[in-house]
C-alpha cells in the first residue's frame, strides 16, 4: 500500500516564528507536492519537486520554501509564519502513472 | 496558466438520486483525475481518466478532450457519498497538478 506520512498533524505557531512541515513517502515516487487548503476551498499548489535536491515553485509560493533532501522526504518551511498561512497543508506523491497519493494533512494555526 | 472550473459548487440531493458533477479546463488536457475528500479531510483517488469513459461501481467518469470537460456521475446516491469531490489536471510538460475548487455534495436520508 502506497504511503505518505505528514508531521506534525497539527500545530499552533506564533506569528513570526519558523514552522517546518515534513512529508515522507514510501512509494518510490519521483514527484512530490505541497498544497494548502483553506476552509471551503480546493487545493492550491505551493511547491513541488520531481527529483531530490531540486524544487519548483507552484501557484502560491510566496512566504514558503521547500526542501527535498532525498527521494523520500519533502519539507515545507515557513520562515516567518503569518496569520494568513493558517490552513490545512497536504503533501502528495506521484509516480509515472499520474495518480496522486495524499498524506492525511497538517492543520496549522498561526496566532 | 492552467484553469480548472468545477460546478456546481455545492449540491444537495435525496438518497437514491443521481449526481452529476462537472469539471471544465482552459488548457489542453494532459490527464484528468477525480478525488473524493472525506468530511474529515483525507483525499482518495477515484479515477485517473485522460479520455473516454471509466466505471467503478456506482461511479462513472467521462472526459471529452475536444470539449475540455470531464464529468463524474454518481448513480443511486447514498448518504456515505457526502463529501467534497475534486478534479485535478496534470500538465505533462512540468508535472504541475492543478485542482478545481471542488463540489460539496450532501446526500440527505
Short mmCIF file of C-alpha atoms in Angstrom, two decimals:
data_model
loop_
_atom_site.label_atom_id
_atom_site.label_comp_id
_atom_site.label_asym_id
_atom_site.label_seq_id
_atom_site.Cartn_x
_atom_site.Cartn_y
_atom_site.Cartn_z
CA UNK A 1 0.00 0.00 0.00
CA UNK A 2 1.40 3.37 -1.05
CA UNK A 3 2.00 5.62 1.92
CA UNK A 4 2.56 9.31 2.50
CA UNK A 5 3.15 10.40 6.09
CA UNK A 6 2.97 14.00 7.27
CA UNK A 7 4.18 15.51 10.52
CA UNK A 8 3.11 17.20 12.59
CA UNK A 9 -0.59 16.51 12.05
CA UNK A 10 -1.49 19.63 13.93
CA UNK A 11 0.45 22.68 15.08
CA UNK A 12 -0.14 26.07 16.65
CA UNK A 13 2.57 28.57 15.74
CA UNK A 14 3.28 32.12 16.78
CA UNK A 15 3.31 34.91 14.20
CA UNK A 16 6.87 35.47 13.04
CA UNK A 17 8.03 32.05 14.13
CA UNK A 18 9.50 29.33 11.95
CA UNK A 19 7.42 26.31 11.00
CA UNK A 20 8.58 23.16 9.25
CA UNK A 21 6.11 20.65 7.89
CA UNK A 22 7.58 17.29 6.95
CA UNK A 23 6.47 14.69 4.47
CA UNK A 24 7.78 11.15 3.98
CA UNK A 25 6.74 8.74 1.23
CA UNK A 26 7.46 5.05 0.81
CA UNK A 27 6.05 4.87 -2.73
CA UNK A 28 9.37 5.25 -4.53
CA UNK A 29 7.76 8.15 -6.42
CA UNK A 30 9.78 10.87 -8.12
CA UNK A 31 7.19 13.62 -7.79
CA UNK A 32 6.15 15.24 -4.52
CA UNK A 33 3.82 18.18 -3.92
CA UNK A 34 2.75 20.56 -1.18
CA UNK A 35 -0.76 22.03 -1.30
CA UNK A 36 -2.70 24.23 1.06
CA UNK A 37 -6.44 24.13 1.54
CA UNK A 38 -8.45 26.89 3.12
CA UNK A 39 -11.86 26.29 4.56
CA UNK A 40 -14.36 25.69 1.81
CA UNK A 41 -11.78 25.84 -0.96
CA UNK A 42 -9.91 23.46 -3.21
CA UNK A 43 -6.19 22.71 -3.07
CA UNK A 44 -3.64 25.26 -4.21
CA UNK A 45 -0.12 24.24 -5.19
CA UNK A 46 2.72 25.80 -3.18
CA UNK A 47 5.84 23.90 -4.24
CA UNK A 48 6.62 20.64 -5.93
CA UNK A 49 9.65 18.54 -6.80
CA UNK A 50 10.45 15.91 -9.40
CA UNK A 51 13.90 14.92 -8.16
CA UNK A 52 15.92 15.06 -4.97
CA UNK A 53 17.78 18.32 -4.28
CA UNK A 54 15.51 20.25 -6.62
CA UNK A 55 12.23 22.09 -6.04
CA UNK A 56 9.86 24.07 -8.23
CA UNK A 57 7.50 26.92 -7.45
CA UNK A 58 3.81 26.24 -7.67
CA UNK A 59 0.99 28.75 -7.94
CA UNK A 60 1.32 30.36 -4.50
CA UNK A 61 4.99 30.04 -3.39
CA UNK A 62 5.35 33.41 -1.64
CA UNK A 63 6.14 33.02 2.04
CA UNK A 64 7.11 29.36 1.68
CA UNK A 65 10.30 27.46 1.00
CA UNK A 66 10.64 23.80 0.16
CA UNK A 67 13.40 21.25 0.60
CA UNK A 68 13.81 17.80 -1.00
CA UNK A 69 16.92 16.25 0.57
CA UNK A 70 16.07 12.75 -0.65
CA UNK A 71 13.53 11.00 -2.84
CA UNK A 72 11.50 10.03 0.24
CA UNK A 73 11.40 13.37 2.06
CA UNK A 74 9.93 16.73 1.17
CA UNK A 75 9.61 19.59 3.66
CA UNK A 76 7.68 22.84 3.59
CA UNK A 77 9.24 25.70 5.52
CA UNK A 78 7.57 28.87 6.74
CA UNK A 79 10.45 31.11 7.82
CA UNK A 80 8.20 33.85 9.25
CA UNK A 81 4.75 32.46 9.84
CA UNK A 82 1.85 34.84 9.31
CA UNK A 83 -1.83 34.73 10.19
CA UNK A 84 -2.73 34.28 6.53
CA UNK A 85 -0.88 30.97 6.49
CA UNK A 86 -3.40 29.34 8.79
CA UNK A 87 -4.67 26.43 6.69
CA UNK A 88 -4.55 22.70 6.21
CA UNK A 89 -1.50 21.54 4.30
CA UNK A 90 -1.42 18.39 2.20
CA UNK A 91 1.58 16.56 0.85
CA UNK A 92 1.27 14.17 -2.07
CA UNK A 93 3.47 11.93 -4.16
CA UNK A 94 3.03 10.80 -7.75
CA UNK A 95 4.60 8.18 -9.91
CA UNK A 96 4.65 7.69 -13.64
CA UNK A 97 1.00 6.65 -13.82
CA UNK A 98 -0.07 10.09 -12.70
CA UNK A 99 -2.01 9.01 -9.65
CA UNK A 100 -1.59 11.16 -6.60
CA UNK A 101 -1.29 9.68 -3.15
CA UNK A 102 -2.03 12.12 -0.36
CA UNK A 103 -0.97 12.36 3.23
CA UNK A 104 -3.56 12.91 5.95
CA UNK A 105 -2.95 16.64 6.13
CA UNK A 106 -1.34 19.00 8.64
CA UNK A 107 -3.54 21.56 10.31
CA UNK A 108 -1.61 24.76 11.01
CA UNK A 109 -2.96 27.59 13.12
CA UNK A 110 -0.91 30.76 13.33
CA UNK A 111 -1.78 33.04 16.24
CA UNK B 1 -1.74 29.17 -16.55
CA UNK B 2 -3.95 26.18 -16.12
CA UNK B 3 -7.52 26.89 -15.10
CA UNK B 4 -9.87 24.32 -13.71
CA UNK B 5 -13.50 25.17 -13.02
CA UNK B 6 -15.86 22.87 -11.15
CA UNK B 7 -19.61 23.04 -11.00
CA UNK B 8 -21.82 23.16 -9.13
CA UNK B 9 -20.04 24.48 -6.04
CA UNK B 10 -22.49 22.58 -3.86
CA UNK B 11 -25.21 20.04 -4.47
CA UNK B 12 -27.86 18.68 -2.11
CA UNK B 13 -29.76 15.54 -3.10
CA UNK B 14 -32.04 12.97 -1.57
CA UNK B 15 -30.68 9.48 -1.12
CA UNK B 16 -31.26 7.46 -4.29
CA UNK B 17 -31.00 10.39 -6.67
CA UNK B 18 -28.23 10.64 -9.24
CA UNK B 19 -25.49 13.26 -9.07
CA UNK B 20 -23.68 14.90 -11.99
CA UNK B 21 -20.50 16.86 -11.29
CA UNK B 22 -18.65 18.85 -13.93
CA UNK B 23 -15.06 19.92 -14.44
CA UNK B 24 -14.00 22.31 -17.21
CA UNK B 25 -10.44 23.21 -18.06
CA UNK B 26 -8.96 26.01 -20.11
CA UNK B 27 -5.78 24.36 -21.42
CA UNK B 28 -5.10 21.26 -23.45
CA UNK B 29 -5.70 18.17 -21.39
CA UNK B 30 -2.78 16.13 -20.23
CA UNK B 31 -4.53 13.94 -17.75
CA UNK B 32 -7.55 14.26 -15.52
CA UNK B 33 -8.09 12.81 -12.08
CA UNK B 34 -11.04 12.81 -9.74
CA UNK B 35 -10.70 12.73 -5.97
CA UNK B 36 -13.06 12.35 -3.06
CA UNK B 37 -12.32 14.27 0.12
CA UNK B 38 -13.90 12.85 3.24
CA UNK B 39 -15.53 15.24 5.72
CA UNK B 40 -12.53 14.63 7.97
CA UNK B 41 -10.16 15.90 5.28
CA UNK B 42 -8.31 12.94 3.78
CA UNK B 43 -8.34 12.53 -0.01
CA UNK B 44 -8.90 9.37 -2.01
CA UNK B 45 -8.26 8.94 -5.71
CA UNK B 46 -11.39 7.90 -7.62
CA UNK B 47 -10.38 7.95 -11.29
CA UNK B 48 -7.43 8.62 -13.49
CA UNK B 49 -9.18 9.41 -16.76
CA UNK B 50 -7.43 11.39 -19.50
CA UNK B 51 -10.09 10.48 -22.08
CA UNK B 52 -13.19 8.40 -22.61
CA UNK B 53 -15.41 6.77 -20.02
CA UNK B 54 -14.46 4.76 -16.97
CA UNK B 55 -16.66 2.96 -14.46
CA UNK B 56 -16.20 1.98 -10.85
CA UNK B 57 -19.28 0.64 -9.11
CA UNK B 58 -21.86 3.43 -8.98
CA UNK B 59 -19.34 5.98 -10.27
CA UNK B 60 -18.75 6.89 -13.92
CA UNK B 61 -16.18 9.36 -15.20
CA UNK B 62 -16.33 10.75 -18.73
CA UNK B 63 -13.68 13.01 -20.22
CA UNK B 64 -14.21 14.70 -23.60
CA UNK B 65 -10.91 16.20 -24.65
CA UNK B 66 -12.07 18.37 -27.54
CA UNK B 67 -14.74 19.93 -25.34
CA UNK B 68 -12.26 20.40 -22.45
CA UNK B 69 -14.55 18.88 -19.88
CA UNK B 70 -14.78 15.93 -17.56
CA UNK B 71 -17.77 14.72 -15.57
CA UNK B 72 -18.36 12.47 -12.62
CA UNK B 73 -21.69 10.70 -12.37
CA UNK B 74 -22.86 9.06 -9.16
CA UNK B 75 -25.87 6.83 -9.53
CA UNK B 76 -28.28 5.89 -6.75
CA UNK B 77 -26.55 8.19 -4.28
CA UNK B 78 -26.07 7.15 -0.64
CA UNK B 79 -25.53 9.23 2.47
CA UNK B 80 -21.95 7.93 2.61
CA UNK B 81 -21.28 9.67 -0.71
CA UNK B 82 -21.43 13.01 1.08
CA UNK B 83 -18.21 14.94 0.94
CA UNK B 84 -16.22 17.06 -1.47
CA UNK B 85 -15.31 15.94 -4.97
CA UNK B 86 -12.25 17.48 -6.60
CA UNK B 87 -10.94 17.22 -10.13
CA UNK B 88 -7.29 17.77 -10.96
CA UNK B 89 -5.47 18.48 -14.20
CA UNK B 90 -1.93 17.24 -14.79
CA UNK B 91 0.42 19.10 -17.11
CA UNK B 92 2.77 16.52 -18.60
CA UNK B 93 5.28 19.20 -19.50
CA UNK B 94 6.10 20.20 -15.93
CA UNK B 95 4.07 17.67 -13.93
CA UNK B 96 2.22 20.51 -12.30
CA UNK B 97 -1.11 19.33 -10.93
CA UNK B 98 -3.88 21.91 -10.61
CA UNK B 99 -7.10 21.36 -8.68
CA UNK B 100 -10.55 22.79 -9.08
CA UNK B 101 -12.30 24.35 -6.08
CA UNK B 102 -14.43 21.24 -5.60
CA UNK B 103 -18.10 20.33 -5.40
CA UNK B 104 -19.52 19.79 -1.94
CA UNK B 105 -22.07 17.01 -2.17
CA UNK B 106 -24.64 16.42 0.57
CA UNK B 107 -26.90 13.39 0.39
CA UNK B 108 -29.90 13.53 2.71
CA UNK B 109 -31.52 10.33 4.03
#
